[in-house]
Amino acid sequence: MRAFIITIFILAGTSACAQPTFFGDEPLAHTYSIVALDPVTGDLGVAVQSHWFSVGTVVAWGEAGVGVVATQSLANVSFGPRGLALLKAGLSPQQVLDTLLATDEGREYRQLSVLDKNGNVATHTGRNCIQPAGHLKGQGFSVQANLMSNDRIWGAMGKAFEDSKGPLAERMLAALLAAEAEGGDIRGKQSAALYVFRAKSTGNLWEEKLVDLRIDDHDEPLKELSRLLKVHRAYEHMNAGDLAMEKNDMTRAMEEYHAAQQLFPDNEEMQFWTAVTLLNNGDTEEAFPIFSRIFRKNENWRRLIPNLVKAGLITVSSDVVEKVNKLK
């Protein structure tokens, strides 16, 4: 117990002596964001948009099976990793928030939201945050905003999230789009980020983030974020198709490949690997027309065929390979 108390003291107290003063080098991440729990899967998410370069590296933090944090306004970036460490140590979101702010001279310039793996949430909007500024807490989520064009932003975000359905990433994106539709950041827009973490840790870092999208500098960051989320979903289907092929489940594989192409119909790579899968499965009648369309668009795909044969990724006879190479 004594070691636990000492650990919390260290995590809570270092900012007073080690962090720059609140009016010094800390990023001016005036923005709007959301932290949320998926009530179906238990996954955790945080999403943000701002007129600030690479806002995703400043505001949004999370860890699978632990929680998510949004630290913004005149952002104390250390609140992200330190907040997660305190959640991991067993503190509630409110205790985490109170601990982080207790030794922070700039607390009234901070906007901070902490959500744990159970959907408990605590949020702080300092009285010196640039107005309009405010937040709204709901069941398993919180939305927060500052330096906005009006005081309707966070209400619009909360309503959009509560009214939306589907995966957590799409619901958080709906909240961001609602903020922008209501007027958004008074300065405009520049960057955005959207992260979703697993409900439970697998112990493998490469598996912990389910969605990891960042737009660092763009004229329309939310439009680009929307596009990339759609591409992300398409490649999820491609990966699922590949796994089905490994299990020799051709029906499931083709369902997944088809779903991917429905989302991203002009993607040559998705079409190419679908054709390769069909070819290896002996379905040349379906594979050949796809190869032909791809080769007409980009001859480099034809040049790739011999390399795949050498690598053992195309397993048909040399006669069939020759027919593929002669397709027009």
Short mmCIF file of C-alpha atoms in Angstrom, two decimals:
data_model
loop_
_atom_site.label_atom_id
_atom_site.label_comp_id
_atom_site.label_asym_id
_atom_site.label_seq_id
_atom_site.Cartn_x
_atom_site.Cartn_y
_atom_site.Cartn_z
CA MET A 1 0.00 0.00 0.00
CA ARG A 2 2.84 2.38 0.85
CA ALA A 3 4.46 1.72 -2.56
CA PHE A 4 1.13 2.45 -4.25
CA ILE A 5 0.79 5.81 -2.44
CA ILE A 6 4.37 6.77 -3.33
CA THR A 7 3.74 5.89 -6.98
CA ILE A 8 0.61 8.07 -7.11
CA PHE A 9 2.47 10.93 -5.42
CA ILE A 10 5.23 10.78 -8.03
CA LEU A 11 2.79 10.67 -10.94
CA ALA A 12 0.73 13.50 -9.54
CA GLY A 13 3.48 15.79 -8.37
CA THR A 14 6.10 15.81 -11.07
CA SER A 15 4.34 18.36 -13.26
CA ALA A 16 4.82 21.15 -10.73
CA CYS A 17 8.60 21.02 -11.04
CA ALA A 18 9.26 19.23 -14.33
CA GLN A 19 6.64 20.67 -16.68
CA PRO A 20 6.99 24.06 -18.38
CA THR A 21 4.86 26.85 -16.94
CA PHE A 22 1.32 26.90 -18.22
CA PHE A 23 1.91 30.12 -20.17
CA GLY A 24 5.14 28.86 -21.76
CA ASP A 25 5.77 26.07 -24.25
CA GLU A 26 2.53 24.10 -23.98
CA PRO A 27 0.56 23.70 -27.24
CA LEU A 28 -2.51 25.85 -27.82
CA ALA A 29 -4.73 22.91 -28.78
CA HIS A 30 -8.03 24.78 -28.81
CA THR A 31 -10.40 22.26 -30.25
CA TYR A 32 -13.39 19.98 -29.92
CA SER A 33 -13.16 16.30 -29.01
CA ILE A 34 -15.03 13.24 -27.78
CA VAL A 35 -14.11 10.33 -25.51
CA ALA A 36 -16.48 7.37 -25.62
CA LEU A 37 -17.13 3.71 -24.82
CA ASP A 38 -18.85 1.32 -27.23
CA PRO A 39 -21.64 -0.22 -25.09
CA VAL A 40 -21.77 -3.32 -27.32
CA THR A 41 -18.08 -4.24 -27.65
CA GLY A 42 -16.57 -2.35 -24.72
CA ASP A 43 -14.05 -0.72 -27.07
CA LEU A 44 -12.73 2.72 -26.11
CA GLY A 45 -12.37 5.72 -28.39
CA VAL A 46 -11.18 9.30 -28.62
CA ALA A 47 -11.53 11.67 -31.58
CA VAL A 48 -10.60 15.30 -32.14
CA GLN A 49 -10.48 18.15 -34.68
CA SER A 50 -8.64 21.47 -34.38
CA HIS A 51 -7.10 24.42 -36.16
CA TRP A 52 -3.70 23.21 -34.96
CA PHE A 53 -1.03 21.10 -36.62
CA SER A 54 -1.07 17.38 -35.78
CA VAL A 55 -3.66 17.66 -33.01
CA GLY A 56 -3.76 13.87 -32.63
CA THR A 57 -0.27 13.88 -31.12
CA VAL A 58 -1.32 16.41 -28.47
CA VAL A 59 -4.91 15.82 -27.41
CA ALA A 60 -5.83 12.16 -27.85
CA TRP A 61 -4.51 9.34 -25.65
CA GLY A 62 -5.67 5.82 -24.88
CA GLU A 63 -4.77 2.29 -23.89
CA ALA A 64 -6.62 -0.96 -24.49
CA GLY A 65 -8.39 -2.24 -21.41
CA VAL A 66 -7.61 0.96 -19.49
CA GLY A 67 -9.27 4.11 -20.84
CA VAL A 68 -8.94 7.22 -22.97
CA VAL A 69 -7.97 10.83 -22.27
CA ALA A 70 -8.48 14.12 -24.13
CA THR A 71 -6.28 17.00 -22.95
CA GLN A 72 -6.81 20.31 -24.71
CA SER A 73 -7.27 24.10 -24.60
CA LEU A 74 -3.87 25.26 -23.37
CA ALA A 75 -2.97 21.59 -23.32
CA ASN A 76 -0.88 19.91 -20.65
CA VAL A 77 0.22 17.01 -22.85
CA SER A 78 1.54 15.06 -19.86
CA PHE A 79 -2.07 14.60 -18.70
CA GLY A 80 -2.45 11.98 -21.43
CA PRO A 81 0.14 9.38 -20.38
CA ARG A 82 -0.07 10.29 -16.70
CA GLY A 83 -3.85 10.01 -16.74
CA LEU A 84 -3.67 6.54 -18.25
CA ALA A 85 -1.07 5.49 -15.67
CA LEU A 86 -3.35 6.64 -12.86
CA LEU A 87 -6.33 4.77 -14.33
CA LYS A 88 -4.13 1.68 -14.57
CA ALA A 89 -3.21 2.13 -10.91
CA GLY A 90 -6.88 1.86 -9.97
CA LEU A 91 -8.07 5.45 -9.63
CA SER A 92 -11.51 6.48 -10.91
CA PRO A 93 -11.74 9.07 -13.71
CA GLN A 94 -12.74 11.75 -11.21
CA GLN A 95 -9.80 10.87 -8.94
CA VAL A 96 -7.48 10.96 -11.95
CA LEU A 97 -8.77 14.36 -13.00
CA ASP A 98 -8.51 15.77 -9.47
CA THR A 99 -5.00 14.38 -9.03
CA LEU A 100 -3.73 15.82 -12.31
CA LEU A 101 -5.21 19.27 -11.73
CA ALA A 102 -4.24 19.52 -8.06
CA THR A 103 -0.61 20.48 -8.72
CA ASP A 104 -1.16 22.24 -12.05
CA GLU A 105 -0.85 26.03 -11.89
CA GLY A 106 -2.56 26.29 -15.26
CA ARG A 107 -5.62 24.24 -14.29
CA GLU A 108 -8.07 27.01 -15.16
CA TYR A 109 -6.68 27.11 -18.71
CA ARG A 110 -7.11 23.35 -19.16
CA GLN A 111 -9.85 21.28 -20.65
CA LEU A 112 -9.55 17.63 -19.73
CA SER A 113 -11.71 14.54 -20.08
CA VAL A 114 -10.96 11.06 -18.70
CA LEU A 115 -12.98 7.91 -19.46
CA ASP A 116 -12.24 4.45 -18.04
CA LYS A 117 -12.85 0.95 -19.40
CA ASN A 118 -16.25 0.81 -17.69
CA GLY A 119 -17.53 4.00 -19.29
CA ASN A 120 -17.16 6.18 -16.19
CA VAL A 121 -16.16 9.70 -17.22
CA ALA A 122 -14.96 12.93 -15.61
CA THR A 123 -14.50 16.24 -17.42
CA HIS A 124 -13.08 19.65 -16.52
CA THR A 125 -13.38 22.97 -18.35
CA GLY A 126 -11.26 25.64 -16.68
CA ARG A 127 -12.86 29.05 -16.20
CA ASN A 128 -10.05 30.70 -18.20
CA CYS A 129 -10.54 28.53 -21.30
CA ILE A 130 -11.23 30.80 -24.26
CA GLN A 131 -14.97 31.13 -24.73
CA PRO A 132 -17.23 29.75 -26.01
CA ALA A 133 -16.09 26.69 -24.08
CA GLY A 134 -17.91 23.87 -22.38
CA HIS A 135 -18.56 20.17 -22.16
CA LEU A 136 -21.40 17.66 -21.99
CA LYS A 137 -21.30 14.26 -20.30
CA GLY A 138 -23.59 11.41 -21.22
CA GLN A 139 -23.85 7.66 -20.71
CA GLY A 140 -20.36 6.38 -21.50
CA PHE A 141 -19.10 9.50 -23.26
CA SER A 142 -18.09 13.13 -22.93
CA VAL A 143 -17.76 15.88 -25.53
CA GLN A 144 -15.76 19.04 -24.91
CA ALA A 145 -14.88 22.16 -26.87
CA ASN A 146 -13.25 25.56 -26.49
CA LEU A 147 -12.55 28.61 -28.69
CA MET A 148 -15.64 27.75 -30.70
CA SER A 149 -17.76 29.88 -32.98
CA ASN A 150 -20.75 29.51 -30.65
CA ASP A 151 -21.92 27.71 -27.51
CA ARG A 152 -24.05 25.13 -29.36
CA ILE A 153 -21.10 23.00 -30.47
CA TRP A 154 -20.81 20.50 -27.62
CA GLY A 155 -24.58 20.06 -27.41
CA ALA A 156 -24.70 19.23 -31.12
CA MET A 157 -21.85 16.75 -30.65
CA GLY A 158 -23.56 14.99 -27.77
CA LYS A 159 -26.84 14.70 -29.64
CA ALA A 160 -25.16 13.38 -32.77
CA PHE A 161 -23.33 10.71 -30.80
CA GLU A 162 -26.40 9.61 -28.86
CA ASP A 163 -28.57 9.52 -31.99
CA SER A 164 -26.05 7.59 -34.10
CA LYS A 165 -25.78 3.83 -34.52
CA GLY A 166 -23.07 1.44 -35.65
CA PRO A 167 -19.38 1.07 -34.79
CA LEU A 168 -17.79 3.43 -32.28
CA ALA A 169 -15.46 5.07 -34.83
CA GLU A 170 -18.35 6.08 -37.09
CA ARG A 171 -20.35 7.38 -34.12
CA MET A 172 -17.47 9.54 -32.90
CA LEU A 173 -16.95 10.84 -36.43
CA ALA A 174 -20.65 11.78 -36.50
CA ALA A 175 -20.05 13.87 -33.37
CA LEU A 176 -17.10 15.68 -34.98
CA LEU A 177 -19.07 16.34 -38.16
CA ALA A 178 -21.94 17.73 -36.09
CA ALA A 179 -19.56 20.15 -34.40
CA GLU A 180 -18.28 21.38 -37.74
CA ALA A 181 -21.80 21.68 -39.14
CA GLU A 182 -22.74 23.83 -36.14
CA GLY A 183 -19.85 26.23 -36.79
CA GLY A 184 -16.83 24.49 -35.24
CA ASP A 185 -13.58 26.12 -34.23
CA ILE A 186 -13.81 29.89 -34.78
CA ARG A 187 -10.35 29.86 -36.42
CA GLY A 188 -11.19 27.15 -38.95
CA LYS A 189 -9.80 23.65 -39.33
CA GLN A 190 -6.45 21.96 -39.93
CA SER A 191 -6.03 18.51 -38.36
CA ALA A 192 -8.00 15.64 -36.89
CA ALA A 193 -7.49 12.21 -35.34
CA LEU A 194 -9.59 9.17 -34.43
CA TYR A 195 -8.43 6.26 -32.29
CA VAL A 196 -10.28 3.15 -31.10
CA PHE A 197 -8.72 0.78 -28.56
CA ARG A 198 -9.75 -2.76 -27.64
CA ALA A 199 -11.95 -3.33 -24.62
CA LYS A 200 -9.33 -5.73 -23.26
CA SER A 201 -5.60 -5.80 -23.77
CA THR A 202 -4.19 -8.73 -25.71
CA GLY A 203 -0.67 -8.10 -24.44
CA ASN A 204 0.44 -7.46 -28.03
CA LEU A 205 0.98 -3.76 -28.76
CA TRP A 206 0.37 -4.21 -32.48
CA GLU A 207 -3.15 -5.50 -31.78
CA GLU A 208 -4.26 -2.90 -29.23
CA LYS A 209 -5.50 -0.17 -31.59
CA LEU A 210 -8.43 -1.12 -33.77
CA VAL A 211 -8.56 2.25 -35.56
CA ASP A 212 -5.58 4.60 -35.79
CA LEU A 213 -6.22 7.52 -38.13
CA ARG A 214 -4.50 10.91 -38.09
CA ILE A 215 -4.83 13.89 -40.42
CA ASP A 216 -1.99 16.24 -39.50
CA ASP A 217 -2.47 19.08 -42.01
CA HIS A 218 -5.38 19.34 -44.44
CA ASP A 219 -7.83 21.94 -45.77
CA GLU A 220 -10.72 19.59 -44.96
CA PRO A 221 -9.50 17.27 -42.17
CA LEU A 222 -12.89 15.74 -41.36
CA LYS A 223 -13.66 14.96 -45.00
CA GLU A 224 -10.26 13.29 -45.25
CA LEU A 225 -10.85 11.46 -41.96
CA SER A 226 -14.19 10.22 -43.29
CA ARG A 227 -12.53 8.99 -46.48
CA LEU A 228 -9.75 7.19 -44.61
CA LEU A 229 -12.19 5.53 -42.22
CA LYS A 230 -14.02 4.12 -45.23
CA VAL A 231 -10.72 2.85 -46.68
CA HIS A 232 -9.86 1.38 -43.29
CA ARG A 233 -13.13 -0.57 -43.26
CA ALA A 234 -12.48 -1.83 -46.79
CA TYR A 235 -9.08 -3.19 -45.80
CA GLU A 236 -10.60 -4.81 -42.72
CA HIS A 237 -12.74 -6.83 -45.13
CA MET A 238 -9.66 -7.64 -47.26
CA ASN A 239 -7.79 -8.90 -44.20
CA ALA A 240 -10.79 -10.96 -43.15
CA GLY A 241 -10.92 -12.42 -46.66
CA ASP A 242 -7.27 -13.38 -46.48
CA LEU A 243 -7.83 -15.12 -43.15
CA ALA A 244 -10.78 -17.01 -44.62
CA MET A 245 -8.58 -18.14 -47.51
CA GLU A 246 -6.00 -19.47 -45.06
CA LYS A 247 -8.80 -21.62 -43.59
CA ASN A 248 -9.88 -22.67 -47.11
CA ASP A 249 -13.25 -20.97 -46.63
CA MET A 250 -13.69 -19.71 -50.17
CA THR A 251 -17.30 -18.62 -49.70
CA ARG A 252 -16.46 -16.39 -46.74
CA ALA A 253 -13.34 -15.07 -48.47
CA MET A 254 -15.25 -13.94 -51.54
CA GLU A 255 -17.94 -12.34 -49.36
CA GLU A 256 -15.27 -10.30 -47.60
CA TYR A 257 -13.47 -9.35 -50.82
CA HIS A 258 -16.76 -8.29 -52.37
CA ALA A 259 -17.60 -6.15 -49.32
CA ALA A 260 -14.18 -4.47 -49.58
CA GLN A 261 -14.67 -3.63 -53.24
CA GLN A 262 -18.15 -2.28 -52.58
CA LEU A 263 -16.55 0.26 -50.24
CA PHE A 264 -13.56 0.99 -52.47
CA PRO A 265 -14.56 -0.02 -56.03
CA ASP A 266 -11.70 1.74 -57.85
CA ASN A 267 -8.90 0.20 -55.82
CA GLU A 268 -6.71 -1.82 -58.21
CA GLU A 269 -4.91 -3.73 -55.48
CA MET A 270 -8.10 -5.10 -53.96
CA GLN A 271 -9.26 -6.23 -57.40
CA PHE A 272 -5.89 -7.79 -58.19
CA TRP A 273 -5.65 -9.93 -55.07
CA THR A 274 -9.26 -10.98 -55.44
CA ALA A 275 -8.40 -12.18 -58.95
CA VAL A 276 -5.32 -14.02 -57.64
CA THR A 277 -7.49 -15.76 -55.04
CA LEU A 278 -10.02 -16.78 -57.68
CA LEU A 279 -7.24 -18.01 -59.94
CA ASN A 280 -5.66 -20.19 -57.26
CA ASN A 281 -9.09 -21.60 -56.50
CA GLY A 282 -9.51 -22.65 -60.12
CA ASP A 283 -12.21 -20.08 -60.93
CA THR A 284 -10.60 -18.71 -64.10
CA GLU A 285 -13.90 -17.56 -65.61
CA GLU A 286 -14.24 -14.96 -62.86
CA ALA A 287 -10.53 -14.23 -62.46
CA PHE A 288 -9.63 -13.53 -66.11
CA PRO A 289 -12.00 -10.56 -66.66
CA ILE A 290 -10.75 -8.93 -63.46
CA PHE A 291 -7.13 -9.37 -64.52
CA SER A 292 -7.95 -7.90 -67.94
CA ARG A 293 -9.51 -4.77 -66.44
CA ILE A 294 -6.55 -4.26 -64.12
CA PHE A 295 -3.92 -4.84 -66.83
CA ARG A 296 -5.59 -2.28 -69.08
CA LYS A 297 -5.36 0.30 -66.30
CA ASN A 298 -1.85 -0.53 -65.13
CA GLU A 299 0.53 -2.87 -66.96
CA ASN A 300 2.73 -3.22 -63.87
CA TRP A 301 0.22 -5.68 -62.39
CA ARG A 302 0.93 -8.04 -65.32
CA ARG A 303 4.67 -7.71 -64.66
CA LEU A 304 4.05 -8.80 -61.07
CA ILE A 305 2.58 -12.21 -62.05
CA PRO A 306 5.95 -14.05 -62.60
CA ASN A 307 7.22 -12.77 -59.25
CA LEU A 308 4.18 -14.17 -57.49
CA VAL A 309 4.70 -17.52 -59.20
CA LYS A 310 8.31 -17.60 -57.96
CA ALA A 311 7.18 -16.68 -54.44
CA GLY A 312 4.61 -19.49 -54.44
CA LEU A 313 1.68 -17.08 -54.16
CA ILE A 314 0.25 -18.13 -57.51
CA THR A 315 -0.09 -21.90 -57.51
CA VAL A 316 -1.74 -22.72 -60.84
CA SER A 317 -0.09 -24.50 -63.77
CA SER A 318 2.27 -22.75 -66.16
CA ASP A 319 -0.38 -23.04 -68.91
CA VAL A 320 -2.86 -21.02 -66.84
CA VAL A 321 -0.19 -18.45 -65.97
CA GLU A 322 0.58 -18.05 -69.66
CA LYS A 323 -3.10 -17.41 -70.36
CA VAL A 324 -3.14 -14.73 -67.66
CA ASN A 325 -0.08 -13.05 -69.16
CA LYS A 326 -1.72 -12.97 -72.61
CA LEU A 327 -4.93 -11.32 -71.40
CA LYS A 328 -5.82 -8.00 -73.02
#
